Amino acid sequence: MGTTTAPDTATAATGAGRATDGVREPGPAGRPKRADARRNYERLLAEARTVFAEHGTDASLEEIARRSGVGIGTLYRHFPNRHAMMSAVFQDAVGVLLDRSRTLADAPDAREALAEWLRTLITHSGEYRGLAGALMSASHDTDSALSASCSLLTDAGARLLERAVEAGQVREDASIGDLMQLTNAISLAADQSPADPALPDRLLLLTLRGLTR
């Protein structure tokens, strides 16, 4: 499926938002959306997951709107740009990763806990083709809707890394920023090598060997 020709910007979304699908603009922050607006949002999010899984995160936004039974203006009202939609799709995975980091914080082997969390991160960031690259760029772009998710995951990983360093199992000069970029790079490599499912584990093992004191 080709990429959308509609601009993925908040400015374009403002103009697109004038299209009518029987849904008025959501009220001020904190006010519940109308029931039909909520249904549209949930349909769009469900179809985005399906389309991104089938075609990657650069898939056509018009196709997502069409499958959801709404106009592109309604899509842009709920998701002003592509990263906003990707952020919403990735939220479930972020919750899983944060929960996993809290569980691993009490694991007896700090290095293995860090390794297990990085392995889980690679799995989730590689769930949708193109997501790892977006996360990599969003880590340096505070204007991206994905930036908040990147910050939460970085903080979670930092706590696990600090514990492994304090245990003397990982080099003191190891940086969580570098580790996050490496895990995204591993996911990107896996994207390009679907015929080699063992590649992510091999690359992660090489990364962990470089961390070991």
Tab-separated table of N, CA and C in Angstrom, residues 47-180:
chain	number	residue	atom	x	y	z
A	47	GLU	N	-8.227	-0.047	13.376
A	47	GLU	CA	-7.829	-0.220	11.975
A	47	GLU	C	-6.367	0.171	11.769
A	48	ALA	N	-5.896	1.170	12.521
A	48	ALA	CA	-4.487	1.559	12.404
A	48	ALA	C	-3.583	0.396	12.803
A	49	ARG	N	-3.944	-0.295	13.868
A	49	ARG	CA	-3.149	-1.456	14.281
A	49	ARG	C	-3.099	-2.500	13.162
A	50	THR	N	-4.248	-2.750	12.544
A	50	THR	CA	-4.323	-3.762	11.488
A	50	THR	C	-3.522	-3.343	10.260
A	51	VAL	N	-3.727	-2.095	9.824
A	51	VAL	CA	-3.056	-1.613	8.615
A	51	VAL	C	-1.548	-1.499	8.842
A	52	PHE	N	-1.132	-0.994	10.008
A	52	PHE	CA	0.301	-0.909	10.293
A	52	PHE	C	0.932	-2.299	10.341
A	53	ALA	N	0.204	-3.267	10.887
A	53	ALA	CA	0.731	-4.632	10.939
A	53	ALA	C	0.879	-5.216	9.535
A	54	GLU	N	-0.053	-4.868	8.659
A	54	GLU	CA	-0.029	-5.409	7.294
A	54	GLU	C	0.995	-4.710	6.412
A	55	HIS	N	1.096	-3.375	6.546
A	55	HIS	CA	1.874	-2.593	5.578
A	55	HIS	C	2.961	-1.732	6.185
A	56	GLY	N	3.126	-1.745	7.499
A	56	GLY	CA	4.128	-0.896	8.123
A	56	GLY	C	3.553	0.455	8.506
A	57	THR	N	4.320	1.220	9.279
A	57	THR	CA	3.814	2.479	9.815
A	57	THR	C	3.773	3.614	8.804
A	58	ASP	N	4.293	3.378	7.597
A	58	ASP	CA	4.161	4.399	6.544
A	58	ASP	C	2.954	4.114	5.650
A	59	ALA	N	2.071	3.240	6.108
A	59	ALA	CA	0.883	2.889	5.322
A	59	ALA	C	-0.026	4.104	5.139
A	60	SER	N	-0.918	4.005	4.186
A	60	SER	CA	-1.819	5.101	3.835
A	60	SER	C	-2.783	5.431	4.968
A	61	LEU	N	-2.784	6.689	5.404
A	61	LEU	CA	-3.755	7.119	6.404
A	61	LEU	C	-5.165	7.167	5.815
A	62	GLU	N	-5.258	7.457	4.508
A	62	GLU	CA	-6.575	7.432	3.858
A	62	GLU	C	-7.182	6.031	3.915
A	63	GLU	N	-6.321	5.005	3.793
A	63	GLU	CA	-6.811	3.633	3.869
A	63	GLU	C	-7.336	3.325	5.271
A	64	ILE	N	-6.661	3.826	6.282
A	64	ILE	CA	-7.123	3.624	7.662
A	64	ILE	C	-8.468	4.302	7.861
A	65	ALA	N	-8.607	5.523	7.366
A	65	ALA	CA	-9.884	6.234	7.480
A	65	ALA	C	-10.981	5.492	6.728
A	66	ARG	N	-10.670	5.013	5.519
A	66	ARG	CA	-11.672	4.308	4.711
A	66	ARG	C	-12.149	3.051	5.420
A	67	ARG	N	-11.220	2.264	5.944
A	67	ARG	CA	-11.601	1.036	6.635
A	67	ARG	C	-12.418	1.325	7.898
A	68	SER	N	-12.189	2.501	8.477
A	68	SER	CA	-12.910	2.881	9.700
A	68	SER	C	-14.285	3.457	9.409
A	69	GLY	N	-14.563	3.734	8.126
A	69	GLY	CA	-15.854	4.284	7.749
A	69	GLY	C	-15.998	5.759	8.052
A	70	VAL	N	-14.866	6.487	8.089
A	70	VAL	CA	-14.916	7.930	8.344
A	70	VAL	C	-14.105	8.643	7.271
A	71	GLY	N	-14.234	9.961	7.232
A	71	GLY	CA	-13.448	10.759	6.307
A	71	GLY	C	-12.076	11.062	6.875
A	72	ILE	N	-11.163	11.494	6.007
A	72	ILE	CA	-9.803	11.790	6.447
A	72	ILE	C	-9.797	12.946	7.439
A	73	GLY	N	-10.771	13.854	7.346
A	73	GLY	CA	-10.850	14.961	8.295
A	73	GLY	C	-11.071	14.468	9.716
A	74	THR	N	-11.906	13.446	9.863
A	74	THR	CA	-12.153	12.886	11.189
A	74	THR	C	-10.893	12.230	11.730
A	75	LEU	N	-10.165	11.520	10.864
A	75	LEU	CA	-8.910	10.921	11.303
A	75	LEU	C	-7.970	11.991	11.842
A	76	TYR	N	-7.812	13.098	11.088
A	76	TYR	CA	-6.890	14.144	11.521
A	76	TYR	C	-7.386	14.881	12.765
A	77	ARG	N	-8.696	14.882	12.999
A	77	ARG	CA	-9.189	15.498	14.224
A	77	ARG	C	-8.728	14.710	15.450
A	78	HIS	N	-8.719	13.394	15.323
A	78	HIS	CA	-8.299	12.553	16.443
A	78	HIS	C	-6.777	12.379	16.504
A	79	PHE	N	-6.138	12.315	15.336
A	79	PHE	CA	-4.697	12.086	15.251
A	79	PHE	C	-4.111	13.123	14.297
A	80	PRO	N	-3.609	14.249	14.812
A	80	PRO	CA	-3.198	15.355	13.950
A	80	PRO	C	-2.041	15.049	13.018
A	81	ASN	N	-1.292	13.988	13.270
A	81	ASN	CA	-0.226	13.593	12.350
A	81	ASN	C	0.074	12.102	12.547
A	82	ARG	N	0.941	11.589	11.713
A	82	ARG	CA	1.224	10.147	11.723
A	82	ARG	C	1.817	9.703	13.065
A	83	HIS	N	2.727	10.497	13.630
A	83	HIS	CA	3.339	10.113	14.894
A	83	HIS	C	2.319	10.051	16.028
A	84	ALA	N	1.294	10.915	15.964
A	84	ALA	CA	0.240	10.866	16.990
A	84	ALA	C	-0.503	9.536	16.921
A	85	MET	N	-0.767	9.071	15.707
A	85	MET	CA	-1.436	7.784	15.553
A	85	MET	C	-0.514	6.645	15.992
A	86	MET	N	0.748	6.707	15.616
A	86	MET	CA	1.695	5.678	16.014
A	86	MET	C	1.843	5.634	17.529
A	87	SER	N	1.846	6.801	18.169
A	87	SER	CA	1.950	6.854	19.620
A	87	SER	C	0.779	6.145	20.286
A	88	ALA	N	-0.430	6.397	19.764
A	88	ALA	CA	-1.624	5.750	20.327
A	88	ALA	C	-1.562	4.239	20.131
A	89	VAL	N	-1.123	3.804	18.960
A	89	VAL	CA	-1.004	2.372	18.681
A	89	VAL	C	0.013	1.708	19.605
A	90	PHE	N	1.096	2.440	19.939
A	90	PHE	CA	2.199	1.886	20.716
A	90	PHE	C	1.939	1.919	22.222
A	91	GLN	N	0.858	2.574	22.660
A	91	GLN	CA	0.634	2.756	24.096
A	91	GLN	C	0.513	1.441	24.857
A	92	ASP	N	-0.169	0.469	24.288
A	92	ASP	CA	-0.305	-0.822	24.967
A	92	ASP	C	1.066	-1.451	25.205
A	93	ALA	N	1.934	-1.373	24.197
A	93	ALA	CA	3.274	-1.940	24.333
A	93	ALA	C	4.073	-1.183	25.389
A	94	VAL	N	3.905	0.142	25.440
A	94	VAL	CA	4.610	0.936	26.447
A	94	VAL	C	4.202	0.478	27.848
A	95	GLY	N	2.903	0.274	28.052
A	95	GLY	CA	2.431	-0.206	29.345
A	95	GLY	C	3.041	-1.541	29.720
A	96	VAL	N	3.106	-2.457	28.752
A	96	VAL	CA	3.709	-3.777	28.992
A	96	VAL	C	5.187	-3.640	29.371
A	97	LEU	N	5.894	-2.773	28.645
A	97	LEU	CA	7.322	-2.597	28.891
A	97	LEU	C	7.591	-1.963	30.255
A	98	LEU	N	6.767	-1.002	30.643
A	98	LEU	CA	6.941	-0.371	31.946
A	98	LEU	C	6.643	-1.366	33.072
A	99	ASP	N	5.575	-2.148	32.900
A	99	ASP	CA	5.258	-3.178	33.896
A	99	ASP	C	6.400	-4.194	34.010
A	100	ARG	N	6.933	-4.569	32.859
A	100	ARG	CA	8.023	-5.551	32.854
A	100	ARG	C	9.260	-4.999	33.549
A	101	SER	N	9.547	-3.727	33.348
A	101	SER	CA	10.726	-3.136	33.990
A	101	SER	C	10.575	-3.114	35.508
A	102	ARG	N	9.356	-2.886	35.992
A	102	ARG	CA	9.130	-2.882	37.434
A	102	ARG	C	9.288	-4.286	38.018
A	103	THR	N	8.821	-5.275	37.278
A	103	THR	CA	8.985	-6.662	37.739
A	103	THR	C	10.460	-7.056	37.781
A	104	LEU	N	11.200	-6.676	36.749
A	104	LEU	CA	12.601	-7.048	36.643
A	104	LEU	C	13.486	-6.291	37.625
A	105	ALA	N	12.975	-5.205	38.172
A	105	ALA	CA	13.771	-4.409	39.117
A	105	ALA	C	14.155	-5.204	40.355
A	106	ASP	N	13.419	-6.273	40.653
A	106	ASP	CA	13.705	-7.100	41.826
A	106	ASP	C	14.350	-8.438	41.464
A	107	ALA	N	14.697	-8.619	40.207
A	107	ALA	CA	15.314	-9.882	39.792
A	107	ALA	C	16.695	-10.030	40.437
A	108	PRO	N	17.082	-11.245	40.806
A	108	PRO	CA	18.371	-11.443	41.494
A	108	PRO	C	19.589	-11.124	40.631
A	109	ASP	N	19.488	-11.345	39.324
A	109	ASP	CA	20.620	-11.084	38.428
A	109	ASP	C	20.339	-9.786	37.672
A	110	ALA	N	21.009	-8.710	38.047
A	110	ALA	CA	20.731	-7.389	37.472
A	110	ALA	C	21.081	-7.321	35.984
A	111	ARG	N	22.167	-7.971	35.590
A	111	ARG	CA	22.552	-7.940	34.172
A	111	ARG	C	21.534	-8.694	33.322
A	112	GLU	N	21.091	-9.840	33.799
A	112	GLU	CA	20.117	-10.621	33.055
A	112	GLU	C	18.774	-9.901	33.007
A	113	ALA	N	18.443	-9.177	34.077
A	113	ALA	CA	17.203	-8.397	34.088
A	113	ALA	C	17.252	-7.325	33.008
A	114	LEU	N	18.384	-6.635	32.899
A	114	LEU	CA	18.551	-5.622	31.856
A	114	LEU	C	18.455	-6.259	30.477
A	115	ALA	N	19.114	-7.403	30.303
A	115	ALA	CA	19.088	-8.096	29.010
A	115	ALA	C	17.668	-8.502	28.634
A	116	GLU	N	16.903	-9.025	29.594
A	116	GLU	CA	15.544	-9.463	29.330
A	116	GLU	C	14.668	-8.280	28.934
A	117	TRP	N	14.854	-7.145	29.596
A	117	TRP	CA	14.049	-5.968	29.261
A	117	TRP	C	14.391	-5.451	27.861
A	118	LEU	N	15.669	-5.420	27.536
A	118	LEU	CA	16.075	-4.973	26.195
A	118	LEU	C	15.522	-5.920	25.134
A	119	ARG	N	15.514	-7.211	25.437
A	119	ARG	CA	14.968	-8.193	24.499
A	119	ARG	C	13.470	-7.946	24.266
A	120	THR	N	12.756	-7.641	25.336
A	120	THR	CA	11.325	-7.342	25.221
A	120	THR	C	11.103	-6.053	24.443
A	121	LEU	N	11.958	-5.072	24.684
A	121	LEU	CA	11.863	-3.802	23.958
A	121	LEU	C	12.055	-4.011	22.458
A	122	ILE	N	13.031	-4.814	22.100
A	122	ILE	CA	13.280	-5.100	20.685
A	122	ILE	C	12.065	-5.771	20.047
A	123	THR	N	11.475	-6.715	20.773
A	123	THR	CA	10.299	-7.418	20.251
A	123	THR	C	9.159	-6.448	19.977
A	124	HIS	N	8.874	-5.548	20.918
A	124	HIS	CA	7.745	-4.631	20.757
A	124	HIS	C	8.027	-3.536	19.727
A	125	SER	N	9.245	-3.029	19.699
A	125	SER	CA	9.544	-1.969	18.729
A	125	SER	C	9.594	-2.521	17.310
A	126	GLY	N	9.764	-3.839	17.185
A	126	GLY	CA	9.753	-4.454	15.866
A	126	GLY	C	8.403	-5.008	15.461
A	127	GLU	N	7.380	-4.756	16.295
A	127	GLU	CA	6.055	-5.301	16.008
A	127	GLU	C	5.461	-4.728	14.728
A	128	TYR	N	5.730	-3.447	14.476
A	128	TYR	CA	5.242	-2.790	13.261
A	128	TYR	C	6.442	-2.294	12.464
A	129	ARG	N	6.513	-2.669	11.202
A	129	ARG	CA	7.618	-2.236	10.359
A	129	ARG	C	7.669	-0.707	10.292
A	130	GLY	N	8.798	-0.152	10.605
A	130	GLY	CA	8.964	1.301	10.579
A	130	GLY	C	8.879	1.949	11.945
A	131	LEU	N	8.344	1.246	12.937
A	131	LEU	CA	8.199	1.825	14.267
A	131	LEU	C	9.553	2.081	14.918
A	132	ALA	N	10.480	1.157	14.781
A	132	ALA	CA	11.793	1.324	15.409
A	132	ALA	C	12.487	2.577	14.903
A	133	GLY	N	12.418	2.824	13.590
A	133	GLY	CA	13.027	4.028	13.035
A	133	GLY	C	12.368	5.289	13.564
A	134	ALA	N	11.042	5.244	13.704
A	134	ALA	CA	10.323	6.404	14.239
A	134	ALA	C	10.701	6.655	15.688
A	135	LEU	N	10.840	5.595	16.482
A	135	LEU	CA	11.240	5.741	17.875
A	135	LEU	C	12.658	6.294	17.969
A	136	MET	N	13.501	5.867	17.074
A	136	MET	CA	14.885	6.341	17.073
A	136	MET	C	14.935	7.845	16.817
A	137	SER	N	14.182	8.306	15.828
A	137	SER	CA	14.176	9.737	15.521
A	137	SER	C	13.446	10.538	16.591
A	138	ALA	N	12.380	9.964	17.168
A	138	ALA	CA	11.595	10.676	18.184
A	138	ALA	C	12.380	10.892	19.466
A	139	SER	N	13.374	10.051	19.721
A	139	SER	CA	14.160	10.206	20.941
A	139	SER	C	14.934	11.520	20.951
A	140	HIS	N	15.099	12.135	19.771
A	140	HIS	CA	15.801	13.422	19.660
A	140	HIS	C	14.857	14.558	19.269
A	141	ASP	N	13.575	14.277	19.209
A	141	ASP	CA	12.603	15.272	18.735
A	141	ASP	C	11.484	15.429	19.763
A	142	THR	N	11.598	16.439	20.600
A	142	THR	CA	10.608	16.627	21.658
A	142	THR	C	9.248	17.033	21.118
A	143	ASP	N	9.177	17.449	19.855
A	143	ASP	CA	7.889	17.815	19.265
A	143	ASP	C	7.110	16.598	18.774
A	144	SER	N	7.765	15.458	18.685
A	144	SER	CA	7.093	14.245	18.207
A	144	SER	C	6.148	13.710	19.273
A	145	ALA	N	4.992	13.214	18.829
A	145	ALA	CA	4.041	12.604	19.762
A	145	ALA	C	4.608	11.341	20.393
A	146	LEU	N	5.630	10.760	19.784
A	146	LEU	CA	6.268	9.563	20.326
A	146	LEU	C	7.308	9.881	21.395
A	147	SER	N	7.634	11.170	21.542
A	147	SER	CA	8.704	11.558	22.447
A	147	SER	C	8.419	11.158	23.894
A	148	ALA	N	7.171	11.340	24.342
A	148	ALA	CA	6.829	11.008	25.728
A	148	ALA	C	7.031	9.519	26.003
A	149	SER	N	6.633	8.673	25.045
A	149	SER	CA	6.838	7.234	25.203
A	149	SER	C	8.317	6.897	25.277
A	150	CYS	N	9.116	7.551	24.427
A	150	CYS	CA	10.565	7.315	24.448
A	150	CYS	C	11.160	7.695	25.798
A	151	SER	N	10.693	8.809	26.371
A	151	SER	CA	11.218	9.263	27.661
A	151	SER	C	10.874	8.278	28.773
A	152	LEU	N	9.631	7.778	28.767
A	152	LEU	CA	9.227	6.809	29.787
A	152	LEU	C	10.065	5.538	29.700
A	153	LEU	N	10.273	5.064	28.478
A	153	LEU	CA	11.044	3.830	28.295
A	153	LEU	C	12.508	4.044	28.647
A	154	THR	N	13.039	5.212	28.308
A	154	THR	CA	14.435	5.515	28.645
A	154	THR	C	14.625	5.543	30.155
A	155	ASP	N	13.693	6.166	30.862
A	155	ASP	CA	13.785	6.227	32.325
A	155	ASP	C	13.707	4.821	32.941
A	156	ALA	N	12.807	3.998	32.395
A	156	ALA	CA	12.672	2.625	32.909
A	156	ALA	C	13.961	1.836	32.676
A	157	GLY	N	14.519	1.971	31.491
A	157	GLY	CA	15.761	1.270	31.187
A	157	GLY	C	16.928	1.783	32.012
A	158	ALA	N	16.934	3.082	32.294
A	158	ALA	CA	18.022	3.678	33.069
A	158	ALA	C	18.095	3.076	34.467
A	159	ARG	N	16.927	2.823	35.050
A	159	ARG	CA	16.911	2.235	36.396
A	159	ARG	C	17.498	0.824	36.385
A	160	LEU	N	17.165	0.046	35.356
A	160	LEU	CA	17.716	-1.316	35.264
A	160	LEU	C	19.214	-1.282	34.976
A	161	LEU	N	19.641	-0.346	34.135
A	161	LEU	CA	21.062	-0.227	33.830
A	161	LEU	C	21.845	0.203	35.075
A	162	GLU	N	21.318	1.169	35.808
A	162	GLU	CA	22.000	1.646	37.010
A	162	GLU	C	22.192	0.513	38.018
A	163	ARG	N	21.173	-0.321	38.150
A	163	ARG	CA	21.261	-1.448	39.084
A	163	ARG	C	22.357	-2.432	38.653
A	164	ALA	N	22.433	-2.685	37.335
A	164	ALA	CA	23.466	-3.605	36.833
A	164	ALA	C	24.861	-3.019	37.011
A	165	VAL	N	25.000	-1.705	36.840
A	165	VAL	CA	26.299	-1.045	37.046
A	165	VAL	C	26.695	-1.133	38.521
A	166	GLU	N	25.736	-0.847	39.413
A	166	GLU	CA	26.017	-0.898	40.852
A	166	GLU	C	26.394	-2.304	41.308
A	167	ALA	N	25.851	-3.311	40.605
A	167	ALA	CA	26.181	-4.700	40.947
A	167	ALA	C	27.542	-5.114	40.388
A	168	GLY	N	28.175	-4.225	39.635
A	168	GLY	CA	29.473	-4.531	39.061
A	168	GLY	C	29.406	-5.467	37.876
A	169	GLN	N	28.218	-5.589	37.254
A	169	GLN	CA	28.042	-6.528	36.147
A	169	GLN	C	28.116	-5.859	34.776
A	170	VAL	N	28.046	-4.544	34.769
A	170	VAL	CA	28.031	-3.788	33.514
A	170	VAL	C	28.999	-2.613	33.645
A	171	ARG	N	29.629	-2.251	32.568
A	171	ARG	CA	30.599	-1.149	32.548
A	171	ARG	C	29.980	0.154	33.052
A	172	GLU	N	30.746	0.931	33.780
A	172	GLU	CA	30.251	2.177	34.340
A	172	GLU	C	30.007	3.238	33.279
A	173	ASP	N	30.667	3.121	32.134
A	173	ASP	CA	30.494	4.134	31.087
A	173	ASP	C	29.342	3.790	30.135
A	174	ALA	N	28.585	2.747	30.457
A	174	ALA	CA	27.428	2.389	29.613
A	174	ALA	C	26.359	3.476	29.724
A	175	SER	N	25.770	3.829	28.599
A	175	SER	CA	24.756	4.892	28.544
A	175	SER	C	23.420	4.309	28.119
A	176	ILE	N	22.363	4.669	28.843
A	176	ILE	CA	21.048	4.172	28.458
A	176	ILE	C	20.629	4.733	27.099
A	177	GLY	N	21.055	5.959	26.798
A	177	GLY	CA	20.742	6.521	25.481
A	177	GLY	C	21.340	5.683	24.361
A	178	ASP	N	22.601	5.275	24.541
A	178	ASP	CA	23.252	4.423	23.543
A	178	ASP	C	22.540	3.078	23.439
A	179	LEU	N	22.160	2.516	24.595
A	179	LEU	CA	21.479	1.219	24.583
A	179	LEU	C	20.135	1.297	23.866
A	180	MET	N	19.396	2.377	24.091
A	180	MET	CA	18.108	2.525	23.421
A	180	MET	C	18.299	2.628	21.910
